[in-house]
Short mmCIF file of C-alpha atoms in Angstrom, two decimals:
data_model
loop_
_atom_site.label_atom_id
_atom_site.label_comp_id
_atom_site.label_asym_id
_atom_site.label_seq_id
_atom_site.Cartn_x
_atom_site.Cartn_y
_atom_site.Cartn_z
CA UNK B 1 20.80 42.04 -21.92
CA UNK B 2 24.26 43.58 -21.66
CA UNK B 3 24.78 46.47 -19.60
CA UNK B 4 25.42 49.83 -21.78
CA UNK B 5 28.67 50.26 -20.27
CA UNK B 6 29.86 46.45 -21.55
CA UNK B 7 28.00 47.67 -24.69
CA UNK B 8 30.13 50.68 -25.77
CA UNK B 9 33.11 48.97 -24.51
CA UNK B 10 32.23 45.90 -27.16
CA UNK B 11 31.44 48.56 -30.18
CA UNK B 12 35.21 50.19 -29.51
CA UNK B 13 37.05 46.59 -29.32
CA UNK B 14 34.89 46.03 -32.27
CA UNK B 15 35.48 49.40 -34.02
CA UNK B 16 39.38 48.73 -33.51
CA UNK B 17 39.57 45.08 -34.94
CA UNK B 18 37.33 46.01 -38.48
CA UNK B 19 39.30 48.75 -39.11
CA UNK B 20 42.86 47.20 -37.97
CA UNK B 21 41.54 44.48 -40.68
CA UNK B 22 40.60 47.14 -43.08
CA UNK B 23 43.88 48.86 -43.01
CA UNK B 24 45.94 45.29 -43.70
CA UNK B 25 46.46 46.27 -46.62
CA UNK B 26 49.07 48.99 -45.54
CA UNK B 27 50.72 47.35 -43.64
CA UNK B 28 51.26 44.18 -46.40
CA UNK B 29 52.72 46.81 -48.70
CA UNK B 30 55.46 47.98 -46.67
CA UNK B 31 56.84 44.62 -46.97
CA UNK B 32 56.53 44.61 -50.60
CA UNK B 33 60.50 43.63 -51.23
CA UNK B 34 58.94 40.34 -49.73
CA UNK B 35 57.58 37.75 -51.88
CA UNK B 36 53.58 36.74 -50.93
CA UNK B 37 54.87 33.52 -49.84
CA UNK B 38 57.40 35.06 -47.58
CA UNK B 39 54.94 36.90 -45.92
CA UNK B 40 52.57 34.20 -45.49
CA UNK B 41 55.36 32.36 -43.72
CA UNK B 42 56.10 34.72 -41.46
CA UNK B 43 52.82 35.36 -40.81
CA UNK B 44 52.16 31.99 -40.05
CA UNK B 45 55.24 31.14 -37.95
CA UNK B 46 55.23 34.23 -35.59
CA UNK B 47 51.32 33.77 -35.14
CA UNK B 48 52.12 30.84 -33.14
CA UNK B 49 54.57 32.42 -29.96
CA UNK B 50 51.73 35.21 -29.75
CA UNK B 51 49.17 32.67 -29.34
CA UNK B 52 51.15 30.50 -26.89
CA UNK B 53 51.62 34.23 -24.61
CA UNK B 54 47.97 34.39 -24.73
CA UNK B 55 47.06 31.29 -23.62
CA UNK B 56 49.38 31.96 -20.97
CA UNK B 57 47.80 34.30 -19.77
CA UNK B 58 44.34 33.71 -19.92
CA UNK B 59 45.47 29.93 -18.37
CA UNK B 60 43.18 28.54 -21.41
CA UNK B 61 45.30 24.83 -21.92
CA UNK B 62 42.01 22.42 -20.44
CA UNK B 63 41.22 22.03 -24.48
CA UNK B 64 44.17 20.91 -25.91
CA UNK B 65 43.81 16.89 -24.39
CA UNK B 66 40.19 16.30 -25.55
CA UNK B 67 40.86 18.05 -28.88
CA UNK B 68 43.95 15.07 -29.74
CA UNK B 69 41.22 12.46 -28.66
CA UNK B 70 38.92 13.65 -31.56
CA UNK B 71 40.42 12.67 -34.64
CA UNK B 72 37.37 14.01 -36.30
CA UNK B 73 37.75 17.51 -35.32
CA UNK B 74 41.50 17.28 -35.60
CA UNK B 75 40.80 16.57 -39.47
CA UNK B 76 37.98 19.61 -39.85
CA UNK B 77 41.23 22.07 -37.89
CA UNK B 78 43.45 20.76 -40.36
CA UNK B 79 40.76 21.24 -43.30
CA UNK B 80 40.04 25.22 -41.89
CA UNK B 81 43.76 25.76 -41.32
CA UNK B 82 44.49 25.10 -45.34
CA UNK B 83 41.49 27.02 -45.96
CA UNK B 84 42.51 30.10 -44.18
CA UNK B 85 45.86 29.85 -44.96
CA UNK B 86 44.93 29.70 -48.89
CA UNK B 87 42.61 32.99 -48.01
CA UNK B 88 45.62 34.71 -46.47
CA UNK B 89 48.26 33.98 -49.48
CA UNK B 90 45.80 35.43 -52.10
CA UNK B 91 44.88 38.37 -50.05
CA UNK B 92 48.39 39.36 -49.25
CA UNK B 93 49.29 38.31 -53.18
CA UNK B 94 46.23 41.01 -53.99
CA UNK B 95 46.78 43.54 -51.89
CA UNK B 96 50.66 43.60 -53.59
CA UNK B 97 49.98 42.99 -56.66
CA UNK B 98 47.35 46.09 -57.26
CA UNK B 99 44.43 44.39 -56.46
CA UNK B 100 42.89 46.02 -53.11
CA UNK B 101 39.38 47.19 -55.00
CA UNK B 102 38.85 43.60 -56.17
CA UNK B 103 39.76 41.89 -52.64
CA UNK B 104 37.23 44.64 -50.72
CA UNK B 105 34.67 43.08 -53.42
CA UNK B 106 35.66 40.00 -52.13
CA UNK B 107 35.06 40.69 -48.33
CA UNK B 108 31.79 42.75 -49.60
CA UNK B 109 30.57 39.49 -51.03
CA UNK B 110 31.86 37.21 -48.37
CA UNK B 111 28.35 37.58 -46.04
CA UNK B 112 26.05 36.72 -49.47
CA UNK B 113 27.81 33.39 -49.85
CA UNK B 114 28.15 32.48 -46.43
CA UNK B 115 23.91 32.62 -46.93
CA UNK B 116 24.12 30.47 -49.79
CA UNK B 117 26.13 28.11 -48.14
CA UNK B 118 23.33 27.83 -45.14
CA UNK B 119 20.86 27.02 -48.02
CA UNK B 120 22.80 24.61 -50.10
CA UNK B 121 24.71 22.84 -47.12
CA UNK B 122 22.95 23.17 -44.10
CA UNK B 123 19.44 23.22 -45.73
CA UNK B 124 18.68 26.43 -43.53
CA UNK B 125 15.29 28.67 -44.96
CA UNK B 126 15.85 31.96 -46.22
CA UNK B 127 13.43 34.99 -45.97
CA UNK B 128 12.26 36.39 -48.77
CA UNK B 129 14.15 39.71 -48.73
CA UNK B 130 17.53 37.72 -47.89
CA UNK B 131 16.45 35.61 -51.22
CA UNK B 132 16.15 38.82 -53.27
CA UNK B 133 19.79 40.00 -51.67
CA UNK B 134 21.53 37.09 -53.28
CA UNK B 135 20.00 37.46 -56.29
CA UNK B 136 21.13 40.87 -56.25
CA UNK B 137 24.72 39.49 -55.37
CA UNK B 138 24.54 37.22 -58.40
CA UNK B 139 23.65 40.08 -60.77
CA UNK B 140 26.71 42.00 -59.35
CA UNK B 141 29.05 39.89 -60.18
CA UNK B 142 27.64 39.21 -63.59
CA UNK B 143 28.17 43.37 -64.26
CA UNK B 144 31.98 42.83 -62.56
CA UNK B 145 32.47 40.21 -64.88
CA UNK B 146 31.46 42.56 -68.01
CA UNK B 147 33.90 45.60 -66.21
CA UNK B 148 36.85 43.52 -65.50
CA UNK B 149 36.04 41.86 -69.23
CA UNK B 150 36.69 38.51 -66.73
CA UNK B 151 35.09 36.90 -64.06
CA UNK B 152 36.43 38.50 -60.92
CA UNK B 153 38.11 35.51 -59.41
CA UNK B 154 40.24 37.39 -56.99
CA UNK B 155 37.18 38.77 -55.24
CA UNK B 156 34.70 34.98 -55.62
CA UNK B 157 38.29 33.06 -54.29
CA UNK B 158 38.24 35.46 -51.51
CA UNK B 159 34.77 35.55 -50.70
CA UNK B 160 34.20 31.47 -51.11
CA UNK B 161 37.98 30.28 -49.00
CA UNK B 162 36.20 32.53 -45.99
CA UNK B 163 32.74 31.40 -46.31
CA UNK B 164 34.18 28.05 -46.24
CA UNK B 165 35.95 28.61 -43.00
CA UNK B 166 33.32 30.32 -41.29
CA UNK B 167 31.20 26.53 -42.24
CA UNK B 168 33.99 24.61 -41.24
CA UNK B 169 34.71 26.37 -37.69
CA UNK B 170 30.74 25.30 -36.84
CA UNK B 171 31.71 21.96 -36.66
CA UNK B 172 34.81 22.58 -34.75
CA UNK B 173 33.58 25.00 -31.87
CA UNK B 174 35.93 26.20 -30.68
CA UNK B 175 36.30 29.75 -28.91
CA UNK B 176 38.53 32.45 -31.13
CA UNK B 177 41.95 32.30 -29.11
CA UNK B 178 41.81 28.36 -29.22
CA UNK B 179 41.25 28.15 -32.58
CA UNK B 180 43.69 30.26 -33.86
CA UNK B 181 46.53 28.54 -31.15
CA UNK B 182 45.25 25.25 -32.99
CA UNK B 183 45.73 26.67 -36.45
CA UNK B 184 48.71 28.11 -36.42
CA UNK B 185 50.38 25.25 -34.44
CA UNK B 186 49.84 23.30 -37.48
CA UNK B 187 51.19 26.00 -39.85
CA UNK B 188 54.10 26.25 -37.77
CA UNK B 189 56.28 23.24 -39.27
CA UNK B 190 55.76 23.78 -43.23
CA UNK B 191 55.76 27.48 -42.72
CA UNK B 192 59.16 27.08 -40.42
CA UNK B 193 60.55 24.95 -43.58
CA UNK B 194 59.91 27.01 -46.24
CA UNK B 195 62.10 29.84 -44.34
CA UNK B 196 64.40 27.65 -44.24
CA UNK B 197 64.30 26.70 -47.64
CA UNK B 198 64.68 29.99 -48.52
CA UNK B 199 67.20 31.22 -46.59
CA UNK B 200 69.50 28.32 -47.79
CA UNK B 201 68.89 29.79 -50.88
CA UNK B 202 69.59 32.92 -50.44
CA UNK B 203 66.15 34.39 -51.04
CA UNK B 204 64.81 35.25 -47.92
CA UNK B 205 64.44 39.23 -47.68
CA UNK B 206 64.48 38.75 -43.64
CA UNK B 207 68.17 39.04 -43.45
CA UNK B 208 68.31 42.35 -45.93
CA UNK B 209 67.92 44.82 -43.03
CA UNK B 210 67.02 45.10 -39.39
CA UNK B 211 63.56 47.22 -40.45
CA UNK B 212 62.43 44.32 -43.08
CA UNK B 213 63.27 41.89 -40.08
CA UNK B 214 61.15 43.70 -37.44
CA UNK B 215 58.13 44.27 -40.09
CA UNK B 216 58.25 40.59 -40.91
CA UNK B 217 58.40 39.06 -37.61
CA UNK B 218 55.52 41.64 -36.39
CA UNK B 219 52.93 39.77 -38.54
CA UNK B 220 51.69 37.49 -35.96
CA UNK B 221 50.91 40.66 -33.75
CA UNK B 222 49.22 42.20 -36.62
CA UNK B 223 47.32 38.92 -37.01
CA UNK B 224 46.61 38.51 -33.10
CA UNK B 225 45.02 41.87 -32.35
CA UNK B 226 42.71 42.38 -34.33
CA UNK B 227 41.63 38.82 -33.45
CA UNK B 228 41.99 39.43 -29.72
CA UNK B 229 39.86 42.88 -30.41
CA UNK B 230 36.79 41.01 -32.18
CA UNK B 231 36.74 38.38 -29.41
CA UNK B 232 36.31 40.58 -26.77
CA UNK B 233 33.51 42.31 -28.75
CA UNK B 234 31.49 39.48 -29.83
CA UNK B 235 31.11 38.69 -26.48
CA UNK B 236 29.55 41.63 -25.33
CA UNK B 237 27.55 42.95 -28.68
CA UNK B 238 24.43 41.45 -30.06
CA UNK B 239 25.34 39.26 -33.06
CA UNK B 240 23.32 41.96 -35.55
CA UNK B 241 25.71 44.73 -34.13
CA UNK B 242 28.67 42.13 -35.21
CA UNK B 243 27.29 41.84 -38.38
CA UNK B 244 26.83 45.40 -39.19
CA UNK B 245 30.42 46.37 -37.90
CA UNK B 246 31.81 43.87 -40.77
CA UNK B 247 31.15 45.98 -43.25
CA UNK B 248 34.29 48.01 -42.05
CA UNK B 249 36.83 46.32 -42.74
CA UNK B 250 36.07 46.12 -46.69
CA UNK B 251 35.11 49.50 -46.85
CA UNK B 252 38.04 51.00 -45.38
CA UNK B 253 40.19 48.68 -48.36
CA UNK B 254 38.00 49.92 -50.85
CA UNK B 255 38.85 53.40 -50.05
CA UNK B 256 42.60 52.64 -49.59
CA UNK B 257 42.34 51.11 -53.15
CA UNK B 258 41.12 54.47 -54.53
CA UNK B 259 42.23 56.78 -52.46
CA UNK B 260 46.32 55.65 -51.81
CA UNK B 261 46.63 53.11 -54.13
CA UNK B 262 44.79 54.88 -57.28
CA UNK B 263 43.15 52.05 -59.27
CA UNK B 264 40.87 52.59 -61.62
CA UNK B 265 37.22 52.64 -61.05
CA UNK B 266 35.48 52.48 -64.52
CA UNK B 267 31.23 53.80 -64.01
CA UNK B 268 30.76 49.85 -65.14
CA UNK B 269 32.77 48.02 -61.23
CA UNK B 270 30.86 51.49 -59.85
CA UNK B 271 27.50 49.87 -61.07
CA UNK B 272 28.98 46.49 -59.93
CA UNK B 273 29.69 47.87 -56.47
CA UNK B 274 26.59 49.46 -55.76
CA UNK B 275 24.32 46.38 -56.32
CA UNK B 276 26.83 44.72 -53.80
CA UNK B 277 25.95 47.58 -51.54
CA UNK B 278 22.17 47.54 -52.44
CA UNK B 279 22.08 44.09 -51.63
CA UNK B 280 23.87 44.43 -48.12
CA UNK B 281 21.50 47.09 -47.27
CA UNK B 282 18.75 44.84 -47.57
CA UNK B 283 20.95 42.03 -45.81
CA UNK B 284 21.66 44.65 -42.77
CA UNK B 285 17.34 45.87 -42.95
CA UNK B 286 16.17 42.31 -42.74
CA UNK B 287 18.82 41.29 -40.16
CA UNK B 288 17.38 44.70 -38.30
CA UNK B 289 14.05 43.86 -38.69
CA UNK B 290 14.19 40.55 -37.10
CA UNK B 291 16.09 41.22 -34.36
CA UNK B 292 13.11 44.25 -33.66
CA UNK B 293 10.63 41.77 -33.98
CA UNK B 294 11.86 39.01 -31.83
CA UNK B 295 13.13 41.66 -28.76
CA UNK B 296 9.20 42.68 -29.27
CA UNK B 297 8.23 39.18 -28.98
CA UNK B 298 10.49 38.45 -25.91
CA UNK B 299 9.11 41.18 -24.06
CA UNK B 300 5.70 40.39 -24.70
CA UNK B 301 6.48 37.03 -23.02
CA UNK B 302 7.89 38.48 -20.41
CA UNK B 303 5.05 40.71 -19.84
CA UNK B 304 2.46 37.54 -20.08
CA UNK B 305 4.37 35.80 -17.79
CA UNK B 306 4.77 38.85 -14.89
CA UNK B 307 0.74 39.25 -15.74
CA UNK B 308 0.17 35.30 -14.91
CA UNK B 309 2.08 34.98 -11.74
CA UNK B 310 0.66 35.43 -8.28
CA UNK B 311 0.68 39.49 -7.03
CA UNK B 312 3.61 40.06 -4.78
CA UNK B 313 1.26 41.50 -1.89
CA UNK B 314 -0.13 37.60 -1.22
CA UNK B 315 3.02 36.92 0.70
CA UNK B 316 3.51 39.83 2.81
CA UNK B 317 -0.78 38.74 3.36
CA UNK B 318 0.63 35.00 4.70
CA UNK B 319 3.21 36.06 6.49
CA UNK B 320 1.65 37.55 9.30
CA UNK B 321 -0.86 34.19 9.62
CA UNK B 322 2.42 31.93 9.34
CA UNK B 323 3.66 33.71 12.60
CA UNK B 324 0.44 33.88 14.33
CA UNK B 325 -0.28 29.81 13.67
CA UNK B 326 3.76 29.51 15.15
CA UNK B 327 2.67 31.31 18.08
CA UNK B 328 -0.25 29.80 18.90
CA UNK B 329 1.56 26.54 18.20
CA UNK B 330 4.59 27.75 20.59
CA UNK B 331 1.47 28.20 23.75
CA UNK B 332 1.50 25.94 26.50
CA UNK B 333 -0.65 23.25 26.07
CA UNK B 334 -1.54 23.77 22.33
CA UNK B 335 -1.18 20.31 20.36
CA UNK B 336 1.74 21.32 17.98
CA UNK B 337 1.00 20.81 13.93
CA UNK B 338 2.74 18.05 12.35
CA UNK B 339 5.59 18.64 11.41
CA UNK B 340 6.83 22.11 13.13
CA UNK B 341 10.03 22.18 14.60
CA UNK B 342 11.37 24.75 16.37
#
């Protein structure tokens, strides 16, 4: 069990990187003269020089050689890196195009089809109140789909490109700061390109003012701390406290969405949202409940197995007749044991 000191200390590196995710969406629309693509290629290209500083630093390069001898987990990087990189453009596209409500849904969403993914890909059992959340999760986005008068794609894109990447980064394993150096060192080259490509013609807003130019070339810090933040909490909080904290980041974007941003909120996407919400509670309970049960069950093991093993006065009790058999042993003319050495 982690200490409570290394406990609070995860929560606040935990606290910091939800809501540095949650308010994104800020940030993204200060560089709204930039086009989503733009962005994305900054975001991509500067990623890479913080990543190389941190791996510096925390002398983390051992991985690099047996990761180019594994073709097969060089494919499954290159397969999360398109992923992710597809979850970033249409999150940045949302956020600037008026969207922020419908991406929180997305995030809000994200943990009930990352469970349907354990179920339909890797065959994993669900309890019964985890069963009842998606089906919950299913009904909401049937109501969203009557209150947007479409199917919210923005939020089911969202939600499905980062369930996908969570299942793909199982089969890579590999720690948060090494996958990210691995990612973005093969968005580097396109992303470097397409800069080019624009600034040959003449469309790249990087060169319209020194302010636009710091903002842009920022985006890899604003990608790396938050990322450096949830590392250094998911090492030192309970994966249940991880999962719980999650819920942050979304929330704070659905509250920028209504609060700075003013879009609309019909009582119909209310009704949508709160079976999302209803259904996470349950999510969150269960997750709760289990993690009660099986501390319970650990320390009733624990307790079986200090009950089982021999009282701690028996060898205090010996040690006394170990030193008397020595010193008889040690007499003059005593045969010595077998075995005794001085």
């Amino acid at each position: 069990m982690q200490p409570r000191s290394d406990q609070r200390t995860g929560l606040a590196y935990g606290i910091a990187a939800y809501t540095m995710w949650g308010l994104l969406p800020l940030y993204w629309r200060l560089l709204d003269d930039a086009a989503p693509s733009e962005i994305l290629a900054h975001r991509m290209v500067w990623s890479l020089p913080v990543a190389v500083v941190l791996l510096a630093v925390l002398r983390r390069w051992s991985w690099i050689g047996p990761l180019l001898r594994q073709p097969r987990r060089l494919g499954l990087i290159l397969v999360s890196t398109l992923v992710i990189s597809a979850n970033w453009f249409l999150y940045i596209w949302a956020v600037n195009s008026g969207h922020v409500l419908e991406a929180s849904l997305g995030y809000f969403i994200n943990p009930l089809v990352s469970i349907a993914f354990g179920v339909l890909v890797l065959h994993e059992r669900l309890r019964p109140l985890q069963w009842a959340a998606v089906g919950i999760g299913a009904l909401a986005v049937l109501v969203m789909t009557v209150a947007y008068g479409r199917m919210p794609w923005i939020a089911l894109a969202l939600a499905f490109s980062f369930a996908t990447y969570g299942l793909v980064k199982k089969g890579i394993k590999l720690d948060g700061i090494e996958g990210f150096s691995a990612e973005t060192a093969l968005q580097l080259l396109p992303a470097l390109g397409f800069l080019v490509f624009l600034g040959l013609r003449g469309d790249a807003s990087f060169t319209t003012g020194a302010g636009q130019a710091l903002l842009l070339s920022a985006c890899g810090v604003a990608t790396a701390v938050p990322l450096i933040c949830f590392g250094a909490s998911a090492v030192r909080l309970p994966l249940t406290m991880i999962g719980m904290l999650q819920y942050l980041a979304p929330t704070f974007q659905f509250l920028l969405g209504l609060t700075v941003f003013h879009e609309t909120m019909p009582p119909e996407r209310w009704a949508g949202f709160a079976l999302v919400w209803l259904a996470l509670a349950m999510l969150t309970w269960d997750a709760l409940r289990t993690a009660g049960r099986a501390r319970a069950a650990l320390a009733e093991a624990a307790a079986q197995a200090a009950a089982t093993a021999p009282p701690p006065e028996a060898a205090p009790e010996a040690a006394p007749a170990a030193t008397a058999a020595q010193s008889t042993a040690e007499q003059p003319g005593t045969p010595r044991p077998p075995g005794l050495t001085r």
